[in-house]
Amino acid sequence: MTTTVCASWEAPRTGAPGADAGGDNDILREMKRGYTHERYRRIIDTIRHYDPEAAVSGDAIVGFPGETEEQFQRTMHLVQEIGFDVVNTAAYSPRPFTEAAVWEDQ
């Protein structure tokens, strides 16, 4: 019998990024994620530096109130640039008792 050990890393997520993979800092700020897409990218780069074979997954939420096509494309670019092994995607939906739930442009 053999034993395999797997290191686990967790990066902050954006729109979803959990850590979500959001590529637009204005949307990340509106979502109150507490990080920038540059910081997210540095974390992924650091993981891959220490473990080039690391499988990387992430979450992405699109359609946040007021999100423009340009902001959406920034997220798409980041997702493609990172080259996730798995991406969980979701369209924004209002959650009760959140600021964004009552914003226009839903």
mmCIF file with all atom_site columns, N, CA and C in Angstrom, residues 11-14 17 20-29 33-47 74-75 77-79 81-82 84:
data_model
loop_
_atom_site.group_PDB
_atom_site.id
_atom_site.type_symbol
_atom_site.label_atom_id
_atom_site.label_alt_id
_atom_site.label_comp_id
_atom_site.label_asym_id
_atom_site.label_entity_id
_atom_site.label_seq_id
_atom_site.pdbx_PDB_ins_code
_atom_site.Cartn_x
_atom_site.Cartn_y
_atom_site.Cartn_z
_atom_site.occupancy
_atom_site.B_iso_or_equiv
_atom_site.pdbx_formal_charge
_atom_site.auth_seq_id
_atom_site.auth_comp_id
_atom_site.auth_asym_id
_atom_site.auth_atom_id
_atom_site.pdbx_PDB_model_num
ATOM 1   N N  . ALA A 1 11 ? -6.916  30.336 -2.039  1.00 0.00 ? 11 ALA A N  1
ATOM 2   C CA . ALA A 1 11 ? -6.732  31.743 -2.394  1.00 0.00 ? 11 ALA A CA 1
ATOM 3   C C  . ALA A 1 11 ? -8.046  32.469 -2.179  1.00 0.00 ? 11 ALA A C  1
ATOM 4   N N  . PRO A 1 12 ? -7.989  33.782 -1.941  1.00 0.00 ? 12 PRO A N  1
ATOM 5   C CA . PRO A 1 12 ? -9.241  34.520 -1.810  1.00 0.00 ? 12 PRO A CA 1
ATOM 6   C C  . PRO A 1 12 ? -10.001 34.494 -3.121  1.00 0.00 ? 12 PRO A C  1
ATOM 7   N N  . ARG A 1 13 ? -11.311 34.545 -3.046  1.00 0.00 ? 13 ARG A N  1
ATOM 8   C CA . ARG A 1 13 ? -12.108 34.491 -4.269  1.00 0.00 ? 13 ARG A CA 1
ATOM 9   C C  . ARG A 1 13 ? -12.857 35.800 -4.491  1.00 0.00 ? 13 ARG A C  1
ATOM 10  N N  . THR A 1 14 ? -13.315 36.013 -5.784  1.00 0.00 ? 14 THR A N  1
ATOM 11  C CA . THR A 1 14 ? -14.035 37.230 -6.095  1.00 0.00 ? 14 THR A CA 1
ATOM 12  C C  . THR A 1 14 ? -15.509 37.015 -6.196  1.00 0.00 ? 14 THR A C  1
ATOM 13  N N  . PRO A 1 17 ? -14.325 35.310 -8.892  1.00 0.00 ? 17 PRO A N  1
ATOM 14  C CA . PRO A 1 17 ? -13.046 34.888 -7.199  1.00 0.00 ? 17 PRO A CA 1
ATOM 15  C C  . PRO A 1 17 ? -12.347 34.045 -8.065  1.00 0.00 ? 17 PRO A C  1
ATOM 16  N N  . ASP A 1 20 ? -13.233 34.092 -5.527  1.00 0.00 ? 20 ASP A N  1
ATOM 17  C CA . ASP A 1 20 ? -13.735 34.139 -6.885  1.00 0.00 ? 20 ASP A CA 1
ATOM 18  C C  . ASP A 1 20 ? -12.654 34.744 -7.755  1.00 0.00 ? 20 ASP A C  1
ATOM 19  N N  . ALA A 1 21 ? -12.752 34.418 -8.992  1.00 0.00 ? 21 ALA A N  1
ATOM 20  C CA . ALA A 1 21 ? -11.797 34.937 -9.942  1.00 0.00 ? 21 ALA A CA 1
ATOM 21  C C  . ALA A 1 21 ? -12.374 36.122 -10.649 1.00 0.00 ? 21 ALA A C  1
ATOM 22  N N  . GLY A 1 22 ? -12.354 37.245 -10.022 1.00 0.00 ? 22 GLY A N  1
ATOM 23  C CA . GLY A 1 22 ? -12.863 38.454 -10.657 1.00 0.00 ? 22 GLY A CA 1
ATOM 24  C C  . GLY A 1 22 ? -11.714 39.221 -11.233 1.00 0.00 ? 22 GLY A C  1
ATOM 25  N N  . GLY A 1 23 ? -11.867 39.687 -12.448 1.00 0.00 ? 23 GLY A N  1
ATOM 26  C CA . GLY A 1 23 ? -10.786 40.388 -13.102 1.00 0.00 ? 23 GLY A CA 1
ATOM 27  C C  . GLY A 1 23 ? -10.907 41.897 -13.076 1.00 0.00 ? 23 GLY A C  1
ATOM 28  N N  . ASP A 1 24 ? -11.923 42.438 -12.437 1.00 0.00 ? 24 ASP A N  1
ATOM 29  C CA . ASP A 1 24 ? -12.101 43.882 -12.416 1.00 0.00 ? 24 ASP A CA 1
ATOM 30  C C  . ASP A 1 24 ? -12.110 44.382 -10.976 1.00 0.00 ? 24 ASP A C  1
ATOM 31  N N  . ASN A 1 25 ? -11.169 45.256 -10.656 1.00 0.00 ? 25 ASN A N  1
ATOM 32  C CA . ASN A 1 25 ? -11.035 45.730 -9.278  1.00 0.00 ? 25 ASN A CA 1
ATOM 33  C C  . ASN A 1 25 ? -12.243 46.520 -8.788  1.00 0.00 ? 25 ASN A C  1
ATOM 34  N N  . ASP A 1 26 ? -12.913 47.267 -9.678  1.00 0.00 ? 26 ASP A N  1
ATOM 35  C CA . ASP A 1 26 ? -14.096 48.005 -9.244  1.00 0.00 ? 26 ASP A CA 1
ATOM 36  C C  . ASP A 1 26 ? -15.206 47.048 -8.808  1.00 0.00 ? 26 ASP A C  1
ATOM 37  N N  . ILE A 1 27 ? -15.415 45.984 -9.571  1.00 0.00 ? 27 ILE A N  1
ATOM 38  C CA . ILE A 1 27 ? -16.436 44.993 -9.195  1.00 0.00 ? 27 ILE A CA 1
ATOM 39  C C  . ILE A 1 27 ? -16.027 44.270 -7.915  1.00 0.00 ? 27 ILE A C  1
ATOM 40  N N  . LEU A 1 28 ? -14.763 43.912 -7.794  1.00 0.00 ? 28 LEU A N  1
ATOM 41  C CA . LEU A 1 28 ? -14.298 43.261 -6.567  1.00 0.00 ? 28 LEU A CA 1
ATOM 42  C C  . LEU A 1 28 ? -14.546 44.156 -5.354  1.00 0.00 ? 28 LEU A C  1
ATOM 43  N N  . ARG A 1 29 ? -14.292 45.457 -5.508  1.00 0.00 ? 29 ARG A N  1
ATOM 44  C CA . ARG A 1 29 ? -14.522 46.400 -4.409  1.00 0.00 ? 29 ARG A CA 1
ATOM 45  C C  . ARG A 1 29 ? -16.012 46.483 -4.077  1.00 0.00 ? 29 ARG A C  1
ATOM 46  N N  . ARG A 1 33 ? -14.810 42.209 -1.658  1.00 0.00 ? 33 ARG A N  1
ATOM 47  C CA . ARG A 1 33 ? -13.943 41.033 -1.615  1.00 0.00 ? 33 ARG A CA 1
ATOM 48  C C  . ARG A 1 33 ? -12.655 41.266 -0.843  1.00 0.00 ? 33 ARG A C  1
ATOM 49  N N  . GLY A 1 34 ? -12.188 42.513 -0.746  1.00 0.00 ? 34 GLY A N  1
ATOM 50  C CA . GLY A 1 34 ? -11.004 42.777 0.070   1.00 0.00 ? 34 GLY A CA 1
ATOM 51  C C  . GLY A 1 34 ? -9.682  42.453 -0.605  1.00 0.00 ? 34 GLY A C  1
ATOM 52  N N  . TYR A 1 35 ? -9.676  42.227 -1.898  1.00 0.00 ? 35 TYR A N  1
ATOM 53  C CA . TYR A 1 35 ? -8.433  41.989 -2.624  1.00 0.00 ? 35 TYR A CA 1
ATOM 54  C C  . TYR A 1 35 ? -8.605  42.481 -4.057  1.00 0.00 ? 35 TYR A C  1
ATOM 55  N N  . THR A 1 36 ? -7.494  42.569 -4.771  1.00 0.00 ? 36 THR A N  1
ATOM 56  C CA . THR A 1 36 ? -7.504  43.002 -6.169  1.00 0.00 ? 36 THR A CA 1
ATOM 57  C C  . THR A 1 36 ? -7.212  41.806 -7.073  1.00 0.00 ? 36 THR A C  1
ATOM 58  N N  . HIS A 1 37 ? -7.464  41.985 -8.362  1.00 0.00 ? 37 HIS A N  1
ATOM 59  C CA . HIS A 1 37 ? -7.135  40.891 -9.279  1.00 0.00 ? 37 HIS A CA 1
ATOM 60  C C  . HIS A 1 37 ? -5.626  40.688 -9.351  1.00 0.00 ? 37 HIS A C  1
ATOM 61  N N  . GLU A 1 38 ? -4.845  41.749 -9.107  1.00 0.00 ? 38 GLU A N  1
ATOM 62  C CA . GLU A 1 38 ? -3.390  41.606 -9.093  1.00 0.00 ? 38 GLU A CA 1
ATOM 63  C C  . GLU A 1 38 ? -2.937  40.718 -7.929  1.00 0.00 ? 38 GLU A C  1
ATOM 64  N N  . ARG A 1 39 ? -3.535  40.932 -6.764  1.00 0.00 ? 39 ARG A N  1
ATOM 65  C CA . ARG A 1 39 ? -3.180  40.096 -5.606  1.00 0.00 ? 39 ARG A CA 1
ATOM 66  C C  . ARG A 1 39 ? -3.577  38.648 -5.850  1.00 0.00 ? 39 ARG A C  1
ATOM 67  N N  . TYR A 1 40 ? -4.749  38.445 -6.412  1.00 0.00 ? 40 TYR A N  1
ATOM 68  C CA . TYR A 1 40 ? -5.220  37.089 -6.724  1.00 0.00 ? 40 TYR A CA 1
ATOM 69  C C  . TYR A 1 40 ? -4.223  36.402 -7.657  1.00 0.00 ? 40 TYR A C  1
ATOM 70  N N  . ARG A 1 41 ? -3.797  37.122 -8.688  1.00 0.00 ? 41 ARG A N  1
ATOM 71  C CA . ARG A 1 41 ? -2.856  36.557 -9.659  1.00 0.00 ? 41 ARG A CA 1
ATOM 72  C C  . ARG A 1 41 ? -1.519  36.224 -8.997  1.00 0.00 ? 41 ARG A C  1
ATOM 73  N N  . ARG A 1 42 ? -1.037  37.105 -8.102  1.00 0.00 ? 42 ARG A N  1
ATOM 74  C CA . ARG A 1 42 ? 0.229   36.829 -7.402  1.00 0.00 ? 42 ARG A CA 1
ATOM 75  C C  . ARG A 1 42 ? 0.127   35.562 -6.568  1.00 0.00 ? 42 ARG A C  1
ATOM 76  N N  . ILE A 1 43 ? -1.012  35.354 -5.930  1.00 0.00 ? 43 ILE A N  1
ATOM 77  C CA . ILE A 1 43 ? -1.200  34.142 -5.124  1.00 0.00 ? 43 ILE A CA 1
ATOM 78  C C  . ILE A 1 43 ? -1.114  32.900 -6.007  1.00 0.00 ? 43 ILE A C  1
ATOM 79  N N  . ILE A 1 44 ? -1.812  32.930 -7.150  1.00 0.00 ? 44 ILE A N  1
ATOM 80  C CA . ILE A 1 44 ? -1.774  31.797 -8.069  1.00 0.00 ? 44 ILE A CA 1
ATOM 81  C C  . ILE A 1 44 ? -0.350  31.581 -8.583  1.00 0.00 ? 44 ILE A C  1
ATOM 82  N N  . ASP A 1 45 ? 0.334   32.658 -8.944  1.00 0.00 ? 45 ASP A N  1
ATOM 83  C CA . ASP A 1 45 ? 1.719   32.551 -9.426  1.00 0.00 ? 45 ASP A CA 1
ATOM 84  C C  . ASP A 1 45 ? 2.620   31.937 -8.357  1.00 0.00 ? 45 ASP A C  1
ATOM 85  N N  . THR A 1 46 ? 2.418   32.328 -7.088  1.00 0.00 ? 46 THR A N  1
ATOM 86  C CA . THR A 1 46 ? 3.223   31.775 -5.999  1.00 0.00 ? 46 THR A CA 1
ATOM 87  C C  . THR A 1 46 ? 2.964   30.276 -5.843  1.00 0.00 ? 46 THR A C  1
ATOM 88  N N  . ILE A 1 47 ? 1.712   29.882 -5.888  1.00 0.00 ? 47 ILE A N  1
ATOM 89  C CA . ILE A 1 47 ? 1.385   28.454 -5.791  1.00 0.00 ? 47 ILE A CA 1
ATOM 90  C C  . ILE A 1 47 ? 2.077   27.686 -6.912  1.00 0.00 ? 47 ILE A C  1
ATOM 91  N N  . ARG A 1 74 ? -12.825 41.621 -18.597 1.00 0.00 ? 74 ARG A N  1
ATOM 92  C CA . ARG A 1 74 ? -11.634 41.548 -17.732 1.00 0.00 ? 74 ARG A CA 1
ATOM 93  C C  . ARG A 1 74 ? -11.638 40.251 -16.920 1.00 0.00 ? 74 ARG A C  1
ATOM 94  N N  . THR A 1 75 ? -12.810 39.884 -16.426 1.00 0.00 ? 75 THR A N  1
ATOM 95  C CA . THR A 1 75 ? -12.916 38.621 -15.689 1.00 0.00 ? 75 THR A CA 1
ATOM 96  C C  . THR A 1 75 ? -12.632 37.445 -16.616 1.00 0.00 ? 75 THR A C  1
ATOM 97  N N  . HIS A 1 77 ? -10.806 37.424 -19.260 1.00 0.00 ? 77 HIS A N  1
ATOM 98  C CA . HIS A 1 77 ? -9.374  37.430 -19.557 1.00 0.00 ? 77 HIS A CA 1
ATOM 99  C C  . HIS A 1 77 ? -8.591  36.801 -18.407 1.00 0.00 ? 77 HIS A C  1
ATOM 100 N N  . LEU A 1 78 ? -8.923  37.177 -17.177 1.00 0.00 ? 78 LEU A N  1
ATOM 101 C CA . LEU A 1 78 ? -8.220  36.617 -16.021 1.00 0.00 ? 78 LEU A CA 1
ATOM 102 C C  . LEU A 1 78 ? -8.412  35.102 -15.942 1.00 0.00 ? 78 LEU A C  1
ATOM 103 N N  . VAL A 1 79 ? -9.642  34.643 -16.143 1.00 0.00 ? 79 VAL A N  1
ATOM 104 C CA . VAL A 1 79 ? -9.919  33.198 -16.099 1.00 0.00 ? 79 VAL A CA 1
ATOM 105 C C  . VAL A 1 79 ? -9.092  32.479 -17.162 1.00 0.00 ? 79 VAL A C  1
ATOM 106 N N  . GLU A 1 81 ? -6.315  33.579 -18.641 1.00 0.00 ? 81 GLU A N  1
ATOM 107 C CA . GLU A 1 81 ? -4.899  33.765 -18.355 1.00 0.00 ? 81 GLU A CA 1
ATOM 108 C C  . GLU A 1 81 ? -4.421  32.799 -17.276 1.00 0.00 ? 81 GLU A C  1
ATOM 109 N N  . ILE A 1 82 ? -5.200  32.624 -16.238 1.00 0.00 ? 82 ILE A N  1
ATOM 110 C CA . ILE A 1 82 ? -4.810  31.729 -15.149 1.00 0.00 ? 82 ILE A CA 1
ATOM 111 C C  . ILE A 1 82 ? -4.824  30.277 -15.610 1.00 0.00 ? 82 ILE A C  1
ATOM 112 N N  . PHE A 1 84 ? -7.355  27.881 -15.198 1.00 0.00 ? 84 PHE A N  1
ATOM 113 C CA . PHE A 1 84 ? -7.878  27.014 -14.145 1.00 0.00 ? 84 PHE A CA 1
ATOM 114 C C  . PHE A 1 84 ? -8.097  25.596 -14.656 1.00 0.00 ? 84 PHE A C  1
#
